[in-house]
Amino acid sequence: MLTVDIKKKLSDFTLNISFTAPNKTIVLFGPSGCGKTTILRCIAGLLKPDEGSIVSNDTVFYSSTKTIHLPPKKRNVSYMFQDFALFPHMNVKHNIWYGVKTPSQEANELYEKLITLLKIEHLPHRSISQLSGGEKQRVAMARALMAEPQILLLDEPLSALDAQSRYELQDELKRLQEIWNIPFVLVTHSPEEAQAIGSEVLFLHQGQQVSEPPPSWNMNANGKPTRSSFQYFY
């Protein structure tokens, strides 16, 4: 369980967000510049909020009242960046193992499980330059989960992919979340991705969360806004 309740002054507005992320996929949706990535960076410890708290299970990542601000390396959070941030001088296997401090039988079993689940068993010795966009995404996901995080943060993970790869990897993300059973917090400005992947969608506009959909929004049978409802933000 991840609980976020923070404020941070940005150049054009003050980010003010409060939400709880159970072991599901929470989507932060909104136009570019509305504060989505800032939230991820605060959770990861790459940015410090001005006030509030961030708590994962029983671990306090940040608390302004208790003057706690854990460094990123102590948060057990994996962050999957928009450009995947893979190391070009390493092959696929070395990228996935990067950050594993102590190789073990358990770690090797996890590695084998990941490359099988993500269908990249044939890629271990390939260089990053030889991979397609979808393959890079799968390698980045394997590396993120290889760290056995408590939380996985995903910043526009599908934005660089073609339509077919995006469609396939939406299902992959949902399946991986169900298997790992940890909070996935995903940023997107794509209505289709938000609807397809999110167990819950948080709508952001200029740093503020829209807690109640306006009456004009059209809701589907699952209680999620339809594509036409997302036009409110644009």
PDB file of C-alpha atoms in Angstrom:
ATOM      1  CA  MET A   1       0.000   0.000   0.000  1.00  0.00           C
ATOM      2  CA  LEU A   2       1.357   3.394  -1.025  1.00  0.00           C
ATOM      3  CA  THR A   3      -0.044   6.592   0.473  1.00  0.00           C
ATOM      4  CA  VAL A   4       0.871   9.962  -1.028  1.00  0.00           C
ATOM      5  CA  ASP A   5      -0.214  13.323   0.397  1.00  0.00           C
ATOM      6  CA  ILE A   6       2.125  16.089  -0.752  1.00  0.00           C
ATOM      7  CA  LYS A   7       2.436  19.679  -1.877  1.00  0.00           C
ATOM      8  CA  LYS A   8       5.219  21.147  -4.000  1.00  0.00           C
ATOM      9  CA  LYS A   9       5.436  24.581  -5.552  1.00  0.00           C
ATOM     10  CA  LEU A  10       6.300  24.455  -9.244  1.00  0.00           C
ATOM     11  CA  SER A  11       6.948  27.291 -11.674  1.00  0.00           C
ATOM     12  CA  ASP A  12       3.348  27.692 -12.884  1.00  0.00           C
ATOM     13  CA  PHE A  13       1.295  26.205 -10.054  1.00  0.00           C
ATOM     14  CA  THR A  14       1.450  24.340  -6.761  1.00  0.00           C
ATOM     15  CA  LEU A  15       1.176  20.575  -6.971  1.00  0.00           C
ATOM     16  CA  ASN A  16      -1.328  19.370  -4.377  1.00  0.00           C
ATOM     17  CA  ILE A  17      -2.071  15.660  -4.553  1.00  0.00           C
ATOM     18  CA  SER A  18      -3.407  13.028  -2.173  1.00  0.00           C
ATOM     19  CA  PHE A  19      -4.080   9.394  -3.060  1.00  0.00           C
ATOM     20  CA  THR A  20      -3.710   5.823  -1.874  1.00  0.00           C
ATOM     21  CA  ALA A  21      -2.408   3.127  -4.202  1.00  0.00           C
ATOM     22  CA  PRO A  22      -3.240  -0.435  -3.156  1.00  0.00           C
ATOM     23  CA  ASN A  23      -1.639  -3.352  -4.949  1.00  0.00           C
ATOM     24  CA  LYS A  24      -3.118  -2.347  -8.290  1.00  0.00           C
ATOM     25  CA  THR A  25      -2.223  -0.134 -11.251  1.00  0.00           C
ATOM     26  CA  ILE A  26      -2.916   3.518 -10.529  1.00  0.00           C
ATOM     27  CA  VAL A  27      -2.794   5.782 -13.582  1.00  0.00           C
ATOM     28  CA  LEU A  28      -1.917   9.472 -13.295  1.00  0.00           C
ATOM     29  CA  PHE A  29      -3.578  11.026 -16.321  1.00  0.00           C
ATOM     30  CA  GLY A  30      -3.398  14.558 -17.653  1.00  0.00           C
ATOM     31  CA  PRO A  31      -1.789  16.803 -20.247  1.00  0.00           C
ATOM     32  CA  SER A  32       1.947  17.453 -20.379  1.00  0.00           C
ATOM     33  CA  GLY A  33       3.135  19.764 -17.638  1.00  0.00           C
ATOM     34  CA  CYS A  34       0.352  19.031 -15.134  1.00  0.00           C
ATOM     35  CA  GLY A  35       2.686  17.504 -12.509  1.00  0.00           C
ATOM     36  CA  LYS A  36       2.469  13.774 -13.267  1.00  0.00           C
ATOM     37  CA  THR A  37       6.200  13.100 -13.552  1.00  0.00           C
ATOM     38  CA  THR A  38       6.896  15.334 -10.548  1.00  0.00           C
ATOM     39  CA  ILE A  39       4.743  13.001  -8.451  1.00  0.00           C
ATOM     40  CA  LEU A  40       6.762   9.978  -9.590  1.00  0.00           C
ATOM     41  CA  ARG A  41      10.040  11.745  -8.849  1.00  0.00           C
ATOM     42  CA  CYS A  42       8.830  12.639  -5.351  1.00  0.00           C
ATOM     43  CA  ILE A  43       7.835   9.021  -4.667  1.00  0.00           C
ATOM     44  CA  ALA A  44      11.226   7.813  -5.918  1.00  0.00           C
ATOM     45  CA  GLY A  45      13.095  10.350  -3.787  1.00  0.00           C
ATOM     46  CA  LEU A  46      14.540  12.246  -6.750  1.00  0.00           C
ATOM     47  CA  LEU A  47      12.618  15.355  -5.706  1.00  0.00           C
ATOM     48  CA  LYS A  48      11.668  16.535  -2.231  1.00  0.00           C
ATOM     49  CA  PRO A  49       8.113  17.789  -1.634  1.00  0.00           C
ATOM     50  CA  ASP A  50       7.587  21.026   0.266  1.00  0.00           C
ATOM     51  CA  GLU A  51       5.238  19.406   2.760  1.00  0.00           C
ATOM     52  CA  GLY A  52       3.175  16.299   3.408  1.00  0.00           C
ATOM     53  CA  SER A  53       4.045  12.609   3.550  1.00  0.00           C
ATOM     54  CA  ILE A  54       4.788   9.551   1.415  1.00  0.00           C
ATOM     55  CA  VAL A  55       4.414   6.154   3.089  1.00  0.00           C
ATOM     56  CA  SER A  56       4.868   2.644   1.672  1.00  0.00           C
ATOM     57  CA  ASN A  57       3.368  -0.003   3.950  1.00  0.00           C
ATOM     58  CA  ASP A  58       5.111   0.732   7.262  1.00  0.00           C
ATOM     59  CA  THR A  59       8.040   2.653   5.763  1.00  0.00           C
ATOM     60  CA  VAL A  60       7.948   6.451   5.807  1.00  0.00           C
ATOM     61  CA  PHE A  61       9.668   7.700   2.656  1.00  0.00           C
ATOM     62  CA  TYR A  62       8.989  11.349   3.378  1.00  0.00           C
ATOM     63  CA  SER A  63       7.382  13.318   6.195  1.00  0.00           C
ATOM     64  CA  SER A  64       7.647  17.066   6.588  1.00  0.00           C
ATOM     65  CA  THR A  65       6.402  16.912  10.191  1.00  0.00           C
ATOM     66  CA  LYS A  66       8.886  14.173  11.160  1.00  0.00           C
ATOM     67  CA  THR A  67      11.682  15.646   8.996  1.00  0.00           C
ATOM     68  CA  ILE A  68      12.148  12.328   7.187  1.00  0.00           C
ATOM     69  CA  HIS A  69      13.397  12.164   3.602  1.00  0.00           C
ATOM     70  CA  LEU A  70      14.791   8.753   2.700  1.00  0.00           C
ATOM     71  CA  PRO A  71      17.323   8.722  -0.151  1.00  0.00           C
ATOM     72  CA  PRO A  72      16.270   6.817  -3.290  1.00  0.00           C
ATOM     73  CA  LYS A  73      18.488   3.804  -2.572  1.00  0.00           C
ATOM     74  CA  LYS A  74      16.617   3.136   0.688  1.00  0.00           C
ATOM     75  CA  ARG A  75      13.115   3.233  -0.789  1.00  0.00           C
ATOM     76  CA  ASN A  76      13.022  -0.084  -2.685  1.00  0.00           C
ATOM     77  CA  VAL A  77      11.282   1.606  -5.603  1.00  0.00           C
ATOM     78  CA  SER A  78      11.927   0.843  -9.270  1.00  0.00           C
ATOM     79  CA  TYR A  79      11.511   3.684 -11.760  1.00  0.00           C
ATOM     80  CA  MET A  80      11.001   2.913 -15.433  1.00  0.00           C
ATOM     81  CA  PHE A  81      11.860   6.048 -17.384  1.00  0.00           C
ATOM     82  CA  GLN A  82      10.189   7.205 -20.575  1.00  0.00           C
ATOM     83  CA  ASP A  83      13.324   6.539 -22.655  1.00  0.00           C
ATOM     84  CA  PHE A  84      13.947   3.209 -20.809  1.00  0.00           C
ATOM     85  CA  ALA A  85      17.468   4.385 -19.735  1.00  0.00           C
ATOM     86  CA  LEU A  86      19.133   1.145 -20.815  1.00  0.00           C
ATOM     87  CA  PHE A  87      22.932   1.021 -20.864  1.00  0.00           C
ATOM     88  CA  PRO A  88      24.156   0.868 -24.500  1.00  0.00           C
ATOM     89  CA  HIS A  89      27.549  -0.616 -23.546  1.00  0.00           C
ATOM     90  CA  MET A  90      25.903  -3.630 -21.845  1.00  0.00           C
ATOM     91  CA  ASN A  91      24.063  -6.512 -23.437  1.00  0.00           C
ATOM     92  CA  VAL A  92      20.488  -7.396 -22.507  1.00  0.00           C
ATOM     93  CA  LYS A  93      21.399  -9.826 -19.725  1.00  0.00           C
ATOM     94  CA  HIS A  94      23.808  -7.412 -18.062  1.00  0.00           C
ATOM     95  CA  ASN A  95      21.201  -4.641 -18.234  1.00  0.00           C
ATOM     96  CA  ILE A  96      18.631  -6.837 -16.505  1.00  0.00           C
ATOM     97  CA  TRP A  97      21.085  -7.886 -13.794  1.00  0.00           C
ATOM     98  CA  TYR A  98      22.298  -4.332 -13.221  1.00  0.00           C
ATOM     99  CA  GLY A  99      21.686  -3.370  -9.614  1.00  0.00           C
ATOM    100  CA  VAL A 100      21.513  -6.925  -8.263  1.00  0.00           C
ATOM    101  CA  LYS A 101      24.110  -6.722  -5.513  1.00  0.00           C
ATOM    102  CA  THR A 102      24.430 -10.393  -4.623  1.00  0.00           C
ATOM    103  CA  PRO A 103      23.826 -13.054  -7.287  1.00  0.00           C
ATOM    104  CA  SER A 104      22.024 -16.077  -5.867  1.00  0.00           C
ATOM    105  CA  GLN A 105      19.996 -19.080  -6.937  1.00  0.00           C
ATOM    106  CA  GLU A 106      16.831 -17.135  -6.118  1.00  0.00           C
ATOM    107  CA  ALA A 107      17.962 -14.206  -8.256  1.00  0.00           C
ATOM    108  CA  ASN A 108      18.773 -16.512 -11.148  1.00  0.00           C
ATOM    109  CA  GLU A 109      15.338 -18.128 -10.876  1.00  0.00           C
ATOM    110  CA  LEU A 110      13.734 -14.685 -10.917  1.00  0.00           C
ATOM    111  CA  TYR A 111      15.760 -13.750 -14.001  1.00  0.00           C
ATOM    112  CA  GLU A 112      14.633 -16.888 -15.834  1.00  0.00           C
ATOM    113  CA  LYS A 113      11.034 -16.221 -14.814  1.00  0.00           C
ATOM    114  CA  LEU A 114      11.169 -12.638 -16.082  1.00  0.00           C
ATOM    115  CA  ILE A 115      12.688 -13.346 -19.472  1.00  0.00           C
ATOM    116  CA  THR A 116      10.134 -16.120 -19.965  1.00  0.00           C
ATOM    117  CA  LEU A 117       7.159 -13.985 -18.921  1.00  0.00           C
ATOM    118  CA  LEU A 118       8.336 -11.097 -21.091  1.00  0.00           C
ATOM    119  CA  LYS A 119       9.187 -13.353 -24.029  1.00  0.00           C
ATOM    120  CA  ILE A 120      12.800 -12.202 -24.337  1.00  0.00           C
ATOM    121  CA  GLU A 121      14.549 -15.557 -23.811  1.00  0.00           C
ATOM    122  CA  HIS A 122      16.235 -15.169 -27.201  1.00  0.00           C
ATOM    123  CA  LEU A 123      17.758 -11.750 -26.436  1.00  0.00           C
ATOM    124  CA  PRO A 124      20.251 -12.113 -23.514  1.00  0.00           C
ATOM    125  CA  HIS A 125      23.398 -11.570 -25.595  1.00  0.00           C
ATOM    126  CA  ARG A 126      22.026  -8.893 -27.924  1.00  0.00           C
ATOM    127  CA  SER A 127      23.269  -5.331 -27.665  1.00  0.00           C
ATOM    128  CA  ILE A 128      20.708  -2.639 -26.907  1.00  0.00           C
ATOM    129  CA  SER A 129      21.213  -1.081 -30.347  1.00  0.00           C
ATOM    130  CA  GLN A 130      19.918  -4.291 -31.938  1.00  0.00           C
ATOM    131  CA  LEU A 131      16.551  -4.165 -30.153  1.00  0.00           C
ATOM    132  CA  SER A 132      13.206  -2.871 -31.358  1.00  0.00           C
ATOM    133  CA  GLY A 133      11.240  -0.405 -29.251  1.00  0.00           C
ATOM    134  CA  GLY A 134       9.030  -3.152 -27.864  1.00  0.00           C
ATOM    135  CA  GLU A 135      12.039  -5.298 -26.975  1.00  0.00           C
ATOM    136  CA  LYS A 136      13.688  -2.378 -25.173  1.00  0.00           C
ATOM    137  CA  GLN A 137      10.498  -1.860 -23.195  1.00  0.00           C
ATOM    138  CA  ARG A 138      10.457  -5.503 -22.125  1.00  0.00           C
ATOM    139  CA  VAL A 139      14.126  -5.411 -21.117  1.00  0.00           C
ATOM    140  CA  ALA A 140      13.549  -2.243 -19.090  1.00  0.00           C
ATOM    141  CA  MET A 141      10.573  -3.878 -17.379  1.00  0.00           C
ATOM    142  CA  ALA A 142      12.626  -6.981 -16.569  1.00  0.00           C
ATOM    143  CA  ARG A 143      15.392  -4.837 -15.068  1.00  0.00           C
ATOM    144  CA  ALA A 144      12.879  -2.893 -12.971  1.00  0.00           C
ATOM    145  CA  LEU A 145      11.276  -6.042 -11.554  1.00  0.00           C
ATOM    146  CA  MET A 146      14.615  -7.817 -11.085  1.00  0.00           C
ATOM    147  CA  ALA A 147      15.195  -5.443  -8.165  1.00  0.00           C
ATOM    148  CA  GLU A 148      12.109  -6.910  -6.423  1.00  0.00           C
ATOM    149  CA  PRO A 149      10.668  -3.474  -5.642  1.00  0.00           C
ATOM    150  CA  GLN A 150       7.816  -2.622  -3.286  1.00  0.00           C
ATOM    151  CA  ILE A 151       6.549  -0.125  -5.879  1.00  0.00           C
ATOM    152  CA  LEU A 152       7.001   0.222  -9.633  1.00  0.00           C
ATOM    153  CA  LEU A 153       6.854   3.694 -11.192  1.00  0.00           C
ATOM    154  CA  LEU A 154       6.318   3.942 -14.953  1.00  0.00           C
ATOM    155  CA  ASP A 155       6.701   7.245 -16.789  1.00  0.00           C
ATOM    156  CA  GLU A 156       4.961   7.105 -20.194  1.00  0.00           C
ATOM    157  CA  PRO A 157       6.254   3.533 -20.688  1.00  0.00           C
ATOM    158  CA  LEU A 158       4.517   2.974 -24.028  1.00  0.00           C
ATOM    159  CA  SER A 159       4.785   6.405 -25.641  1.00  0.00           C
ATOM    160  CA  ALA A 160       7.756   5.540 -27.895  1.00  0.00           C
ATOM    161  CA  LEU A 161       6.167   2.393 -29.329  1.00  0.00           C
ATOM    162  CA  ASP A 162       4.157   1.741 -32.462  1.00  0.00           C
ATOM    163  CA  ALA A 163       0.429   1.055 -32.143  1.00  0.00           C
ATOM    164  CA  GLN A 164       0.712  -2.739 -32.314  1.00  0.00           C
ATOM    165  CA  SER A 165       3.456  -2.883 -29.668  1.00  0.00           C
ATOM    166  CA  ARG A 166       1.482  -0.555 -27.393  1.00  0.00           C
ATOM    167  CA  TYR A 167      -1.565  -2.789 -27.644  1.00  0.00           C
ATOM    168  CA  GLU A 168       0.429  -5.939 -26.817  1.00  0.00           C
ATOM    169  CA  LEU A 169       2.325  -4.378 -23.932  1.00  0.00           C
ATOM    170  CA  GLN A 170      -0.798  -2.985 -22.288  1.00  0.00           C
ATOM    171  CA  ASP A 171      -1.822  -6.581 -21.649  1.00  0.00           C
ATOM    172  CA  GLU A 172       1.721  -7.454 -20.521  1.00  0.00           C
ATOM    173  CA  LEU A 173       1.670  -4.688 -17.911  1.00  0.00           C
ATOM    174  CA  LYS A 174      -1.674  -5.786 -16.503  1.00  0.00           C
ATOM    175  CA  ARG A 175      -0.522  -9.394 -16.290  1.00  0.00           C
ATOM    176  CA  LEU A 176       2.771  -8.497 -14.596  1.00  0.00           C
ATOM    177  CA  GLN A 177       0.998  -6.380 -11.991  1.00  0.00           C
ATOM    178  CA  GLU A 178      -1.310  -9.268 -11.145  1.00  0.00           C
ATOM    179  CA  ILE A 179       1.673 -11.601 -10.741  1.00  0.00           C
ATOM    180  CA  TRP A 180       3.843  -9.218  -8.683  1.00  0.00           C
ATOM    181  CA  ASN A 181       0.915  -7.818  -6.687  1.00  0.00           C
ATOM    182  CA  ILE A 182       2.572  -4.483  -5.860  1.00  0.00           C
ATOM    183  CA  PRO A 183       1.451  -0.924  -6.634  1.00  0.00           C
ATOM    184  CA  PHE A 184       2.184   0.127 -10.216  1.00  0.00           C
ATOM    185  CA  VAL A 185       1.949   3.914 -10.589  1.00  0.00           C
ATOM    186  CA  LEU A 186       1.825   4.786 -14.272  1.00  0.00           C
ATOM    187  CA  VAL A 187       1.921   8.204 -15.941  1.00  0.00           C
ATOM    188  CA  THR A 188       0.270   8.762 -19.308  1.00  0.00           C
ATOM    189  CA  HIS A 189      -1.473  11.413 -21.376  1.00  0.00           C
ATOM    190  CA  SER A 190      -3.079   8.722 -23.556  1.00  0.00           C
ATOM    191  CA  PRO A 191      -6.791   8.111 -22.858  1.00  0.00           C
ATOM    192  CA  GLU A 192      -6.551   4.662 -24.424  1.00  0.00           C
ATOM    193  CA  GLU A 193      -3.698   3.604 -22.137  1.00  0.00           C
ATOM    194  CA  ALA A 194      -5.395   5.014 -19.055  1.00  0.00           C
ATOM    195  CA  GLN A 195      -8.563   3.087 -19.798  1.00  0.00           C
ATOM    196  CA  ALA A 196      -6.824  -0.149 -20.805  1.00  0.00           C
ATOM    197  CA  ILE A 197      -4.259  -0.396 -18.002  1.00  0.00           C
ATOM    198  CA  GLY A 198      -5.571   1.466 -14.980  1.00  0.00           C
ATOM    199  CA  SER A 199      -7.401  -0.183 -12.107  1.00  0.00           C
ATOM    200  CA  GLU A 200      -7.983   3.411 -11.054  1.00  0.00           C
ATOM    201  CA  VAL A 201      -7.389   6.648 -12.958  1.00  0.00           C
ATOM    202  CA  LEU A 202      -6.466   9.884 -11.157  1.00  0.00           C
ATOM    203  CA  PHE A 203      -7.144  12.957 -13.279  1.00  0.00           C
ATOM    204  CA  LEU A 204      -4.722  15.871 -12.900  1.00  0.00           C
ATOM    205  CA  HIS A 205      -5.084  19.427 -14.109  1.00  0.00           C
ATOM    206  CA  GLN A 206      -2.451  22.064 -13.247  1.00  0.00           C
ATOM    207  CA  GLY A 207      -1.254  20.089 -10.250  1.00  0.00           C
ATOM    208  CA  GLN A 208      -4.693  19.468  -8.808  1.00  0.00           C
ATOM    209  CA  GLN A 209      -6.572  16.198  -8.700  1.00  0.00           C
ATOM    210  CA  VAL A 210     -10.105  16.196 -10.082  1.00  0.00           C
ATOM    211  CA  SER A 211     -11.758  13.950  -7.503  1.00  0.00           C
ATOM    212  CA  GLU A 212     -15.242  13.874  -9.027  1.00  0.00           C
ATOM    213  CA  PRO A 213     -15.792  13.604 -12.778  1.00  0.00           C
ATOM    214  CA  PRO A 214     -17.895  16.511 -14.072  1.00  0.00           C
ATOM    215  CA  PRO A 215     -21.521  15.591 -14.902  1.00  0.00           C
ATOM    216  CA  SER A 216     -20.703  15.982 -18.604  1.00  0.00           C
ATOM    217  CA  TRP A 217     -18.284  13.043 -18.488  1.00  0.00           C
ATOM    218  CA  ASN A 218     -19.588   9.820 -19.962  1.00  0.00           C
ATOM    219  CA  MET A 219     -18.919   6.733 -17.836  1.00  0.00           C
ATOM    220  CA  ASN A 220     -18.762   3.169 -19.117  1.00  0.00           C
ATOM    221  CA  ALA A 221     -20.191   0.079 -17.424  1.00  0.00           C
ATOM    222  CA  ASN A 222     -17.011  -0.353 -15.343  1.00  0.00           C
ATOM    223  CA  GLY A 223     -17.240   3.140 -13.915  1.00  0.00           C
ATOM    224  CA  LYS A 224     -14.370   4.491 -16.037  1.00  0.00           C
ATOM    225  CA  PRO A 225     -14.685   7.607 -18.206  1.00  0.00           C
ATOM    226  CA  THR A 226     -15.096   7.006 -21.915  1.00  0.00           C
ATOM    227  CA  ARG A 227     -12.703   8.535 -24.420  1.00  0.00           C
ATOM    228  CA  SER A 228     -14.944  11.581 -24.947  1.00  0.00           C
ATOM    229  CA  SER A 229     -14.702  12.417 -21.252  1.00  0.00           C
ATOM    230  CA  PHE A 230     -10.934  12.861 -21.472  1.00  0.00           C
ATOM    231  CA  GLN A 231     -11.382  15.852 -23.780  1.00  0.00           C
ATOM    232  CA  TYR A 232     -12.117  17.888 -20.634  1.00  0.00           C
ATOM    233  CA  PHE A 233      -8.356  18.272 -20.241  1.00  0.00           C
ATOM    234  CA  TYR A 234      -7.512  19.441 -23.747  1.00  0.00           C
TER     235      TYR A 234
END
